[in-house]
Structures are given as structure tokens and as C-alpha cells.
PDB file of C-alpha atoms in Angstrom:
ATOM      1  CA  UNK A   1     -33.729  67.450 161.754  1.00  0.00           C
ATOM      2  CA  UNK A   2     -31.702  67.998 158.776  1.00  0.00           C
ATOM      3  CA  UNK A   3     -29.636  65.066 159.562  1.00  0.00           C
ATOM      4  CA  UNK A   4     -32.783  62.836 160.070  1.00  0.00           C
ATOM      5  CA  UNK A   5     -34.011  63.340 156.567  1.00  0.00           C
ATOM      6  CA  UNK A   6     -30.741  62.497 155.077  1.00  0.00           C
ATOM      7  CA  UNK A   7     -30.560  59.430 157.019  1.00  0.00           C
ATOM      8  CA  UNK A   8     -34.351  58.756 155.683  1.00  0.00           C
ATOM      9  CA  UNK A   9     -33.249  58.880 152.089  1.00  0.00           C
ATOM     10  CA  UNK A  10     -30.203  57.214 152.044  1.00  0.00           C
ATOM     11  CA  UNK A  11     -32.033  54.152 153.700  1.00  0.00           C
ATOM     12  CA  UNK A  12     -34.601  54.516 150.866  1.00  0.00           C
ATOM     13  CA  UNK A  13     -32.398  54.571 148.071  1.00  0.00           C
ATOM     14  CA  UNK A  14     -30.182  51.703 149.756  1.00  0.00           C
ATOM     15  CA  UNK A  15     -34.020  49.683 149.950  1.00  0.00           C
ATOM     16  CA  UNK A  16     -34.423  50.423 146.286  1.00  0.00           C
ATOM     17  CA  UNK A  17     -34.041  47.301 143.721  1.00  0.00           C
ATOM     18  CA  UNK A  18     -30.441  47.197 142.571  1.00  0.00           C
ATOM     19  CA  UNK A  19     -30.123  47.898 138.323  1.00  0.00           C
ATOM     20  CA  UNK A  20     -29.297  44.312 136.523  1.00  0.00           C
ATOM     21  CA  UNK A  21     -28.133  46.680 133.919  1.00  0.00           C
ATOM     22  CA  UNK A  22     -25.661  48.491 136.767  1.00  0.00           C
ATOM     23  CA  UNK A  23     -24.945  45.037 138.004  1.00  0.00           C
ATOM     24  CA  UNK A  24     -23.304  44.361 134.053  1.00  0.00           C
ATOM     25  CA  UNK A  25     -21.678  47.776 134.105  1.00  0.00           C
ATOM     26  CA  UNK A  26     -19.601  46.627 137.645  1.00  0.00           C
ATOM     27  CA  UNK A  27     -18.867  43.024 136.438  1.00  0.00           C
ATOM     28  CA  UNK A  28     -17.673  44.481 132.595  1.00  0.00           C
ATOM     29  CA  UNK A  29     -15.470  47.744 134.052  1.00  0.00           C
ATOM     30  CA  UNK A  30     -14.829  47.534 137.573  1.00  0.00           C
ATOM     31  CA  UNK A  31     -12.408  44.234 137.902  1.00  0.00           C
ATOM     32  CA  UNK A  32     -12.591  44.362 141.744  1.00  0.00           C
ATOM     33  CA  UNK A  33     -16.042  43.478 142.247  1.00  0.00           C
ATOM     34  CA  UNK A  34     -16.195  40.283 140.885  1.00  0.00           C
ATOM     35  CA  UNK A  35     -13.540  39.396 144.233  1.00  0.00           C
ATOM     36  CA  UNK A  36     -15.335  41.034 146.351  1.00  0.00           C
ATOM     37  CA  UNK A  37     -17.363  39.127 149.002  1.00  0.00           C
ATOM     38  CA  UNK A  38     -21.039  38.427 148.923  1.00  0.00           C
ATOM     39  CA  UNK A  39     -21.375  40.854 152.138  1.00  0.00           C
ATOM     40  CA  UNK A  40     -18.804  43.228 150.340  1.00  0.00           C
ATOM     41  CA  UNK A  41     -20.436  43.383 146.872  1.00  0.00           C
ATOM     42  CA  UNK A  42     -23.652  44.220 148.515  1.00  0.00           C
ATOM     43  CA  UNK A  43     -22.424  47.141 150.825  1.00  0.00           C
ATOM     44  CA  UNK A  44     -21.036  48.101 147.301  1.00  0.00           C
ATOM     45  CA  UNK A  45     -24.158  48.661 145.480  1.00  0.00           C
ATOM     46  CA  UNK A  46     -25.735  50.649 148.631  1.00  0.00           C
ATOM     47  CA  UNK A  47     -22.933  53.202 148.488  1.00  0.00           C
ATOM     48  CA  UNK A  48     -23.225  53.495 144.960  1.00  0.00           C
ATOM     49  CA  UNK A  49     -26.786  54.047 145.125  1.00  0.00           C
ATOM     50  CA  UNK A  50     -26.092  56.980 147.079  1.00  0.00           C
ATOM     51  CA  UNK A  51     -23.338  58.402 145.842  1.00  0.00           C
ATOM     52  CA  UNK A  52     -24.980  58.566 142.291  1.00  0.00           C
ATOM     53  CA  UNK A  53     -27.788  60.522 143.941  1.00  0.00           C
ATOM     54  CA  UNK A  54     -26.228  62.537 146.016  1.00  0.00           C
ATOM     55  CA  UNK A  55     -23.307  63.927 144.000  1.00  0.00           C
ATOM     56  CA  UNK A  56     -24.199  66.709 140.530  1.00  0.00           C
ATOM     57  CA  UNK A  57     -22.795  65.186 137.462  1.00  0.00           C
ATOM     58  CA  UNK A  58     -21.626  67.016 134.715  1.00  0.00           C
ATOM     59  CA  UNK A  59     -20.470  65.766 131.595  1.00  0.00           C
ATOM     60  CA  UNK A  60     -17.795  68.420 129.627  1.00  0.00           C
ATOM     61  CA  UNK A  61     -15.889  68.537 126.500  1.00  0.00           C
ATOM     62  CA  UNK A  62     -19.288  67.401 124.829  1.00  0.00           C
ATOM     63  CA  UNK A  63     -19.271  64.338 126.524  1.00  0.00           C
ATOM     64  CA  UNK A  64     -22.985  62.877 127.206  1.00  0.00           C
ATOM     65  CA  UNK A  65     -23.513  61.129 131.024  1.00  0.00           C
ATOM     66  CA  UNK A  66     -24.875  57.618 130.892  1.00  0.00           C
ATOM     67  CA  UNK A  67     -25.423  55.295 133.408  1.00  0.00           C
ATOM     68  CA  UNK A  68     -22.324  53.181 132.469  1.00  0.00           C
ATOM     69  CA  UNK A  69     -20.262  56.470 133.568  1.00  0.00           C
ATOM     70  CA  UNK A  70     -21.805  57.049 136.599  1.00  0.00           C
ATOM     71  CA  UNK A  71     -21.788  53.664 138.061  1.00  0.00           C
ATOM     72  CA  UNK A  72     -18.050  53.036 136.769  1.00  0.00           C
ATOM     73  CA  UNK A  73     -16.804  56.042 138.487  1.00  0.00           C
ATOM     74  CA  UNK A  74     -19.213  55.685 141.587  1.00  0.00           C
ATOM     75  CA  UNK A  75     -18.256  52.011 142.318  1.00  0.00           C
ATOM     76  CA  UNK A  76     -14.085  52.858 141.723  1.00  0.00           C
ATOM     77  CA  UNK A  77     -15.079  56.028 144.429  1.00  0.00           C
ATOM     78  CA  UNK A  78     -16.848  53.727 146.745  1.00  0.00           C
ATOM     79  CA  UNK A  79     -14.591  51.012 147.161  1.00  0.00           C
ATOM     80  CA  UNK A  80     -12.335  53.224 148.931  1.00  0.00           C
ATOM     81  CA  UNK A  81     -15.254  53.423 151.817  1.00  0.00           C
ATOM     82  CA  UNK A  82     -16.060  49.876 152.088  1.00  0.00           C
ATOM     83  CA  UNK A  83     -14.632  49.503 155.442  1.00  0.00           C
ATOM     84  CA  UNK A  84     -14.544  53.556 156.680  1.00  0.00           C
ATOM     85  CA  UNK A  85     -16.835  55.024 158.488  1.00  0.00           C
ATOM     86  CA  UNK A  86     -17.552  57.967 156.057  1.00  0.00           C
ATOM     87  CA  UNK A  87     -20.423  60.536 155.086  1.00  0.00           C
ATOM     88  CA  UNK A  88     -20.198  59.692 151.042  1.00  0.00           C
ATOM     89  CA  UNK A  89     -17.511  61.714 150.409  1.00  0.00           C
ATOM     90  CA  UNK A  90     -19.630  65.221 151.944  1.00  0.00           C
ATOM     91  CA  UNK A  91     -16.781  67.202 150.358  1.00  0.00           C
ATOM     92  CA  UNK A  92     -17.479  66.057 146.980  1.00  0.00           C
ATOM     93  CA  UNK A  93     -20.519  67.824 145.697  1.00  0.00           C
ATOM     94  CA  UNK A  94     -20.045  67.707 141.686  1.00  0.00           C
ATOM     95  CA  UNK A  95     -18.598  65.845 139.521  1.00  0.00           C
ATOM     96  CA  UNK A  96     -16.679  67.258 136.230  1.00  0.00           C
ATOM     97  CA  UNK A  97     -16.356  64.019 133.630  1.00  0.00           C
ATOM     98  CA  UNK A  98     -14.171  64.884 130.086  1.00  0.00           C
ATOM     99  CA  UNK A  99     -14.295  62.557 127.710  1.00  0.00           C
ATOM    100  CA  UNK A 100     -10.004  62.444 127.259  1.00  0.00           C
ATOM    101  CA  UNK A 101      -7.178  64.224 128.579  1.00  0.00           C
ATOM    102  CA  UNK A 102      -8.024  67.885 129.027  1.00  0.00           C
ATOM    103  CA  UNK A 103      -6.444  71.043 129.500  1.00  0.00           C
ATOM    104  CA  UNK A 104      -7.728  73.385 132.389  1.00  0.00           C
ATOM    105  CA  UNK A 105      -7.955  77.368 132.061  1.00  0.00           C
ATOM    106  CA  UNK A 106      -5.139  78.547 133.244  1.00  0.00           C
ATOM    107  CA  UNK A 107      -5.730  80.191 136.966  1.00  0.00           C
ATOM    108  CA  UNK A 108      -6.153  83.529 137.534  1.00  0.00           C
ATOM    109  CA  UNK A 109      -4.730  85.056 140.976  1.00  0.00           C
ATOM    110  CA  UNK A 110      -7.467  86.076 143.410  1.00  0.00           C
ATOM    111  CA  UNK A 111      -8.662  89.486 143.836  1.00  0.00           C
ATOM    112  CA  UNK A 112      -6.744  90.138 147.463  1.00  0.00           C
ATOM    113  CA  UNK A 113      -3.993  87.798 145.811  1.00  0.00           C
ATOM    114  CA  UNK A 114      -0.278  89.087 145.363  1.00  0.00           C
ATOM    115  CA  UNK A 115       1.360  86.977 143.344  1.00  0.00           C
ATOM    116  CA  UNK A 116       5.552  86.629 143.540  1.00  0.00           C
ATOM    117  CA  UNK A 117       6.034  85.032 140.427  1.00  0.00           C
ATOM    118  CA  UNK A 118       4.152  84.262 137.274  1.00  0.00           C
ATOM    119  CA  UNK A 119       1.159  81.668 137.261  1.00  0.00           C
ATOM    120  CA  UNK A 120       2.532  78.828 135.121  1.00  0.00           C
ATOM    121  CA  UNK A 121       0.845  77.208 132.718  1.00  0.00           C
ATOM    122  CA  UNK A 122      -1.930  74.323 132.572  1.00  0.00           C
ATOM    123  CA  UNK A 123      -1.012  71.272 131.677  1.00  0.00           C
ATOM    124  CA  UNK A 124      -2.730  67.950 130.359  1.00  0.00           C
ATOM    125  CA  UNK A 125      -4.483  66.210 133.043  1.00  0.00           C
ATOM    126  CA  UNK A 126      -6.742  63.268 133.539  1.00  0.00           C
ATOM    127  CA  UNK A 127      -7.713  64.176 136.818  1.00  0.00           C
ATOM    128  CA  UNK A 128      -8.150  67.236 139.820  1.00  0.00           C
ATOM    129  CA  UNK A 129      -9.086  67.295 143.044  1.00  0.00           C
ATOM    130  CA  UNK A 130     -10.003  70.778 144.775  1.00  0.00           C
ATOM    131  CA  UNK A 131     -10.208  70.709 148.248  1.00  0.00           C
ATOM    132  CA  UNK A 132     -13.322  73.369 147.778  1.00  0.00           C
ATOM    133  CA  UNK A 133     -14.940  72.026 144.549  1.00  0.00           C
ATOM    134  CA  UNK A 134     -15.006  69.517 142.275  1.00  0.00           C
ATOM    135  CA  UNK A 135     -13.766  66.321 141.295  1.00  0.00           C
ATOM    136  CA  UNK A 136     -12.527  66.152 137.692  1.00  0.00           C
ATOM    137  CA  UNK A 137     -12.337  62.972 135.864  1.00  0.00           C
ATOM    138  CA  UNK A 138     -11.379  61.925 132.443  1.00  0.00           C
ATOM    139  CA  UNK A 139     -13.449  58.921 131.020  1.00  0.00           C
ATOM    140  CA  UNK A 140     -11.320  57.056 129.043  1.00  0.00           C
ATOM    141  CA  UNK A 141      -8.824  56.775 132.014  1.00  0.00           C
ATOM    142  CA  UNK A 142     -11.226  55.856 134.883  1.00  0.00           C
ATOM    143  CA  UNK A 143     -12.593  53.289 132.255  1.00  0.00           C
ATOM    144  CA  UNK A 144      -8.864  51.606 131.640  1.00  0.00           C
ATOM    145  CA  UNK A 145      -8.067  51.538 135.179  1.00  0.00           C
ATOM    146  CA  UNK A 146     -11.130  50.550 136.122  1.00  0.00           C
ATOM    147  CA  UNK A 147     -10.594  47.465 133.768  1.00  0.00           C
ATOM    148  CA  UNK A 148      -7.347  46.904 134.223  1.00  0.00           C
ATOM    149  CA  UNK A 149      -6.033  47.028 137.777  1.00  0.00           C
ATOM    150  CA  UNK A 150      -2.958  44.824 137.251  1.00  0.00           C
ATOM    151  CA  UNK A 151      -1.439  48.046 135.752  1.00  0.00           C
ATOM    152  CA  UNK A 152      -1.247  49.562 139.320  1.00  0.00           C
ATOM    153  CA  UNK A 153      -2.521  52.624 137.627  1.00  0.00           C
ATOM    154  CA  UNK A 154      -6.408  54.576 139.030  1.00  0.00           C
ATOM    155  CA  UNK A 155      -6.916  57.922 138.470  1.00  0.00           C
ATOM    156  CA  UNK A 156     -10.434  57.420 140.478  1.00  0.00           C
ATOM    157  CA  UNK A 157      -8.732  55.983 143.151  1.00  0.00           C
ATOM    158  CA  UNK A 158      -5.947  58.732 143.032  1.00  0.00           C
ATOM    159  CA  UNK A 159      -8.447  61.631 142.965  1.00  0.00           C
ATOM    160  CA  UNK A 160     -10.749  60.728 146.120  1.00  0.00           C
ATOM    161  CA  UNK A 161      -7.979  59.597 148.370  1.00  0.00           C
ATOM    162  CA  UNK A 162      -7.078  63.543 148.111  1.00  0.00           C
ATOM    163  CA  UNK A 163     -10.619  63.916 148.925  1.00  0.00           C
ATOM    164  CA  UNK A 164     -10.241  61.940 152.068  1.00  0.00           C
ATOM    165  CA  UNK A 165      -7.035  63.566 152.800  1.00  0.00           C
ATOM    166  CA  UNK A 166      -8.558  66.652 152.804  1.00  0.00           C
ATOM    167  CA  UNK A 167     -11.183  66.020 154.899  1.00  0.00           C
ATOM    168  CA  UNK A 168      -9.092  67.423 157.609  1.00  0.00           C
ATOM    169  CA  UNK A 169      -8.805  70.609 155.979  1.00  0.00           C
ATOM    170  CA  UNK A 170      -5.104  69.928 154.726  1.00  0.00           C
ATOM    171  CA  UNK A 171      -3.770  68.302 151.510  1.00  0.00           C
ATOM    172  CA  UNK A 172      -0.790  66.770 153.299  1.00  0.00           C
ATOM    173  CA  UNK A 173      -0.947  63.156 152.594  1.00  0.00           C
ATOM    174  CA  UNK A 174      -2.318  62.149 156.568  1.00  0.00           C
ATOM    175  CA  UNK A 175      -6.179  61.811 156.490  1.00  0.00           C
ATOM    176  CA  UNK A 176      -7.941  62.121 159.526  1.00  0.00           C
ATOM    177  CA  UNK A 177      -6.392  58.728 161.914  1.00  0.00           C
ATOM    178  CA  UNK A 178      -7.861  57.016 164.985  1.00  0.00           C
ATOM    179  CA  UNK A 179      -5.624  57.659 167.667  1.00  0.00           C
ATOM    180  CA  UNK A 180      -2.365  58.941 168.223  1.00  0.00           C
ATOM    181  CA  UNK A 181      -0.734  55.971 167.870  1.00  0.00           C
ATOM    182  CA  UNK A 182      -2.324  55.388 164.529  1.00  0.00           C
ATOM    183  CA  UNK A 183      -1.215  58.936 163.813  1.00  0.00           C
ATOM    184  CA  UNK A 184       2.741  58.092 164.840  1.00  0.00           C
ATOM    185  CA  UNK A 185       2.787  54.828 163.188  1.00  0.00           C
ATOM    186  CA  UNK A 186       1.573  56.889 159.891  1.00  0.00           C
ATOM    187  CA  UNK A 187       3.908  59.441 159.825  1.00  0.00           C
ATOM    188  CA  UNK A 188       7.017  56.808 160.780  1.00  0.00           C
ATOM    189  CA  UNK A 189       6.220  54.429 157.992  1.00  0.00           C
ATOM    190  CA  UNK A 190       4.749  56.885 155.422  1.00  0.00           C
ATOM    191  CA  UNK A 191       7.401  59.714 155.678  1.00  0.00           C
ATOM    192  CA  UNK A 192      10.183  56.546 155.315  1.00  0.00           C
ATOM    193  CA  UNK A 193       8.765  55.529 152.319  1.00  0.00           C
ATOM    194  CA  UNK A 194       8.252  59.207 150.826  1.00  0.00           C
ATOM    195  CA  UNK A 195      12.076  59.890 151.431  1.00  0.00           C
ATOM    196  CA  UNK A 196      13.326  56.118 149.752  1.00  0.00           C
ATOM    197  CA  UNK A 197      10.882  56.851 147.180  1.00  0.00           C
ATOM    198  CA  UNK A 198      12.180  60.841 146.229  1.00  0.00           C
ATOM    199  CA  UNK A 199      15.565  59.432 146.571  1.00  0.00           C
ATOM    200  CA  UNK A 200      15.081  56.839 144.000  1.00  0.00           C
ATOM    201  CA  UNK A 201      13.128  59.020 141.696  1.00  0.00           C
ATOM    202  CA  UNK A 202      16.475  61.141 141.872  1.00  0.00           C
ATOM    203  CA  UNK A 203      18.660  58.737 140.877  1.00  0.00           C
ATOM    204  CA  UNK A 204      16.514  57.203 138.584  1.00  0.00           C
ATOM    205  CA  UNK A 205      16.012  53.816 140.505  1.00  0.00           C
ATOM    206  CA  UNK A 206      13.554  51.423 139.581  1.00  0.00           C
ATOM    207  CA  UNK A 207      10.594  51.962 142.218  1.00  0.00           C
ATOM    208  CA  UNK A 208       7.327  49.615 142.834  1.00  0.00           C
ATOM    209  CA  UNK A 209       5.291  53.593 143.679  1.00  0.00           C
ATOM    210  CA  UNK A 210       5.114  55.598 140.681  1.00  0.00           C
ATOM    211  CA  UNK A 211       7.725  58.634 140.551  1.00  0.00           C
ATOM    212  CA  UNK A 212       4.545  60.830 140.681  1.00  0.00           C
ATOM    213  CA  UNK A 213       3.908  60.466 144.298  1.00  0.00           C
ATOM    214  CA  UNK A 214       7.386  61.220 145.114  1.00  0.00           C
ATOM    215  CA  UNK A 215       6.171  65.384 144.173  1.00  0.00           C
ATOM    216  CA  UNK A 216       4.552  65.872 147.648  1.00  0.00           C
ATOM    217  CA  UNK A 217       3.464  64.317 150.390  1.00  0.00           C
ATOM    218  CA  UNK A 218      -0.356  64.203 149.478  1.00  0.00           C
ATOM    219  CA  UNK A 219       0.609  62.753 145.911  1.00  0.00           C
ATOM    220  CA  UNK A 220       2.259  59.707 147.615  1.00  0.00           C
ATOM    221  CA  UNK A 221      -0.356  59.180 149.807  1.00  0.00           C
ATOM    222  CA  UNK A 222      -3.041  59.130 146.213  1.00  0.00           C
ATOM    223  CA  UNK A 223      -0.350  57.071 144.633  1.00  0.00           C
ATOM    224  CA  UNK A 224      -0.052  54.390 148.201  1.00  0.00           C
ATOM    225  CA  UNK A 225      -3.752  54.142 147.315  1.00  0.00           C
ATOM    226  CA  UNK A 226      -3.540  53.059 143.549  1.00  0.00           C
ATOM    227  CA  UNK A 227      -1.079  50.646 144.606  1.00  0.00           C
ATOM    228  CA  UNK A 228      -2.878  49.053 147.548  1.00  0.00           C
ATOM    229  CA  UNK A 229      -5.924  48.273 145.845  1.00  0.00           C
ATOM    230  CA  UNK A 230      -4.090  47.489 142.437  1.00  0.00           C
ATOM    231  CA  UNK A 231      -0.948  45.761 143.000  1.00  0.00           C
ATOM    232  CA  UNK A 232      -1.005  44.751 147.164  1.00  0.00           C
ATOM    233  CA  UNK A 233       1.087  41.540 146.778  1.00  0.00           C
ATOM    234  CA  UNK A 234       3.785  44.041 144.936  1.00  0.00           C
ATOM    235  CA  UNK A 235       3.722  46.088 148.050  1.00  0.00           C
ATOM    236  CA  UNK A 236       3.357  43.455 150.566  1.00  0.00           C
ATOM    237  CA  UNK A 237       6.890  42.141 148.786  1.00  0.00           C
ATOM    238  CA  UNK A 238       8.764  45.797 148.521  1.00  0.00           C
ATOM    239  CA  UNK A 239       6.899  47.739 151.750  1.00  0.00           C
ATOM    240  CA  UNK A 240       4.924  45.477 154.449  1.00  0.00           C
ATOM    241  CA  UNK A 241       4.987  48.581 156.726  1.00  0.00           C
ATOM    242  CA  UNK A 242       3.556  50.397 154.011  1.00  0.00           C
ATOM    243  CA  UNK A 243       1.030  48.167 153.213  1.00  0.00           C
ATOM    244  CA  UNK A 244       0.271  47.381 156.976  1.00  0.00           C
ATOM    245  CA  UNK A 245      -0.582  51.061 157.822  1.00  0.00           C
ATOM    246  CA  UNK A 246      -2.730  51.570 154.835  1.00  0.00           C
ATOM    247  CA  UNK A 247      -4.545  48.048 155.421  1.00  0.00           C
ATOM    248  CA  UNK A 248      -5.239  49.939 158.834  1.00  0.00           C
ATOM    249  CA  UNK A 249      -6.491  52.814 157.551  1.00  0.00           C
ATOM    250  CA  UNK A 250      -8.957  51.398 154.629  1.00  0.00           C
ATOM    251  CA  UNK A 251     -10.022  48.464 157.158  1.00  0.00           C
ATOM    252  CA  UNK A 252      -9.624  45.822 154.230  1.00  0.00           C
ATOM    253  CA  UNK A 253      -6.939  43.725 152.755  1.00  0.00           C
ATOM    254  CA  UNK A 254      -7.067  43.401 148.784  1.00  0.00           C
ATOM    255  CA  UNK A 255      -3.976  40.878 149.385  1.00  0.00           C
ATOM    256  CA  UNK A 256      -6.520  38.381 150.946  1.00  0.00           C
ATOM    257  CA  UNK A 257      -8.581  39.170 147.999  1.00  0.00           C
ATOM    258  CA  UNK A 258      -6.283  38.689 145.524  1.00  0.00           C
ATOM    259  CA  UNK A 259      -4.676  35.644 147.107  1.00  0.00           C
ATOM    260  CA  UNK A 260      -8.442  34.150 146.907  1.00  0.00           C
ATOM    261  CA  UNK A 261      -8.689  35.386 143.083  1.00  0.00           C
ATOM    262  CA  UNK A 262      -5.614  33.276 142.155  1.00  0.00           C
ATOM    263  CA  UNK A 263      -6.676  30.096 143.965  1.00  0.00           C
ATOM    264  CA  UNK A 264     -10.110  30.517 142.530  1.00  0.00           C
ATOM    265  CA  UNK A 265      -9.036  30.860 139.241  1.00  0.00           C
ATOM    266  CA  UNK A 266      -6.588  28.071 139.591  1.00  0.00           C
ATOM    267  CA  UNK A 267      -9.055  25.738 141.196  1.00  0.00           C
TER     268      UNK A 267
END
């Protein structure tokens, strides 16, 4: 019954009139919509229309909400689903949004916890996952990435492919796969390219993955994700296999899109 009336809202909110004023927000800070597909643009706005409603915003560090936030980080979220079958992110319920790089309260151990060795420190971040709680995003950085894709850079795209990772209950850099071949094929290419790319953040070689997702397995699989919707032609060029798994996985091919963006634009 529960799952009835869920289904009954979504379809009303997906029935409600599109914003004009949302529809300037996604062609002035999200640079992938304007190559999206007709088809594609329009399952874009649906999930958004959700995923606004369904999800608690909070704005922190004295930063006031607006629509332009919201839809910004919504439609950077979302384009991660256009092709998955997916429940709107159901292990995202709130959203944290800092203006600028913030510093987190440092942890404090659990009550049953025994800690070996001393809680470090917080450091800076633009971005958290927790695989039970929140998303935190800084502002200023889903804006830039959001505008600015050929930096290869997304910390909105970074933070809710941990949040598909996890739906499996494990931060480990596999989210949940088709098949067991689909789950072989992953683990081939992706733990190939997690060893070449620790081994030339060791030796300091130049990389086309950030050195960041050479720290763990879930971290390259966040970072795999900025680059494939960012910078696919780079990874087509330095990792097919790479790019071929995660094409798989997504179901869509931002190569074909960005071919067609060039030839557009050239045209």
C-alpha cells in the first residue's frame, strides 16, 4: 500500500508543469543538459522533480536554499540515473549544502567503541557521503563543476556514486551488477586500473584518474565516475576497458554525446 502511494506521487509531481525558471538554472550551471537528447532532457526534469521533493534540504554555514541550489545539485545527482533502474537515491534522505569548503566536527568514538589509536583530525572537505546519513555538499564546488565539466572535476558526481556503491551495504567501489559476468568483468578491469593507477600515484606518474581515487577502492570507483561523464574521450584514449564497463553500468555513453557536441558546434 505504502508502495502504491509513492508510486501515486511521483507520477504527480512528474505530470506537474516543468519551472521555465528551473529550465534557465539547467541550461546556465549544468553544461550536460544542453547535449542531452530531447527524450534524455525530459526524463531529466522528471527525476529532478522528484528528487527535490523527496530529499530534506538543509542549508549550513548560514547559507540560504534557493531554487538555483536545489535544481543544480538535483540535476548533477540525477544524471547519474538516467539510464539505471533506481528508487531516487532511497539512501539519501537529507541533504547538508555549505556555502565553501568546511571543516566537520571531529568524530567522537561510539559508546560500545574501543578505539586502538587516536581519532585524527578533520580536515577541509567539499564533500561526504555516509552510508547511514547524509549527503554533504559544498556550493561553490558543485556550482564550478557543474559549469565546467571539461575540468574532469564533480564533487556531485563523486558523492552519489558512493551512494550507489553503497547501496549494497558496502563502500567497496562495486555497486550492485547484473549478473555474474557483469560482476567478473568489473572486478578484472576495475581492480587493473586501481593497481596502474596506485602505482603511478607512487611514482609520481602523470595519470588521466585523479591521484585521489588511487586511496581506496570506493574512491576510484567516485573518481571513474567524474571522469566518465566529464572527460570520456580522455578515457576512451587511456582505458577503453575502463570506460566500456562503466558505459555498462550507467547504460549511457557521454562519448556519443560529446562526439555530437563537437560536430554540432562545428557545423
Amino acid at each position: 500500500m505504502l508502495g502504491w502511494f509513492i508510486r501515486r506521487r511521483r507520477r504527480k509531481l512528474m505530470q506537474m508543469p516543468f519551472p521555465r525558471s528551473w529550465e534557465i538554472i539547467l541550461h546556465r550551471n549544468v553544461a550536460h543538459y544542453s547535449i542531452l537528447d530531447d527524450i534524455e532532457r525530459g526524463h531529466l526534469r522528471s527525476l529532478i522533480q522528484v528528487f527535490i521533493a523527496e530529499k530534506h534540504w538543509e542549508g549550513c554555514g548560514g547559507l540560504e536554499l534557493t531554487d538555483e541550489i536545489r535544481v543544480t545539485i538535483s540535476a548533477q545527482a540525477c544524471l547519474l540515473l538516467l539510464g539505471l533502474p533506481h528508487n531516487y537515491y532511497h539512501n539519501v534522505q537529507t541533504i547538508l549544502v555549505y556555502p565553501s569548503t568546511v571543516v566537520p566536527p571531529r568524530r567522537k568514538p561510539g559508546f560500545f567503541e574501543v578505539t586502538l589509536e587516536p581519532i585524527g583530525e578533520s580536515h577541509p572537505i567539499i564533500g561526504q557521503a555516509f552510508q547511514q546519513g547524509p549527503v554533504i555538499i559544498v556550493w561553490d564546488a558543485a556550482l564550478h563543476g557543474g559549469r565546467n565539466p571539461e575540468l574532469g572535476f564533480n564533487i556531485v558526481y563523486h558523492e552519489f556514486a558512493h551512494k550507489l556503491d553503497m547501496l549494497d551495504g558496502a563502500a567497496d567501489g562495486t555497486p550492485p551488477l547484473r549478473n555474474r559476468a557483469e560482476y567478473r568483468d568489473w572486478v578484472q578491469t576495475c581492480s587493473r586500473e586501481y593497481l596502474r593507477l596506485r602505482h603511478d600515484a607512487a611514482y609520481g606518474r602523470p595519470s588521466f584518474l585523479n591521484y585521489y581515487g588511487a586511496t581506496s577502492e570506493a574512491e576510484f570507483f567516485a573518481v571513474a565516475t567524474e571522469q566518465f561523464f566529464d572527460q570520456p574521450l580522455v578515457m576512451i584514449e587511456h582505458s577503453p576497458d575502463l570506460y566500456r564497463v562503466l558505459k555498462e553500468y550507467y547504460r549511457q555513453d557521454p562519448a556519443r554525446r560529446a562526439i555530437k557536441s563537437r560536430h554540432d558546434y562545428a557545423s
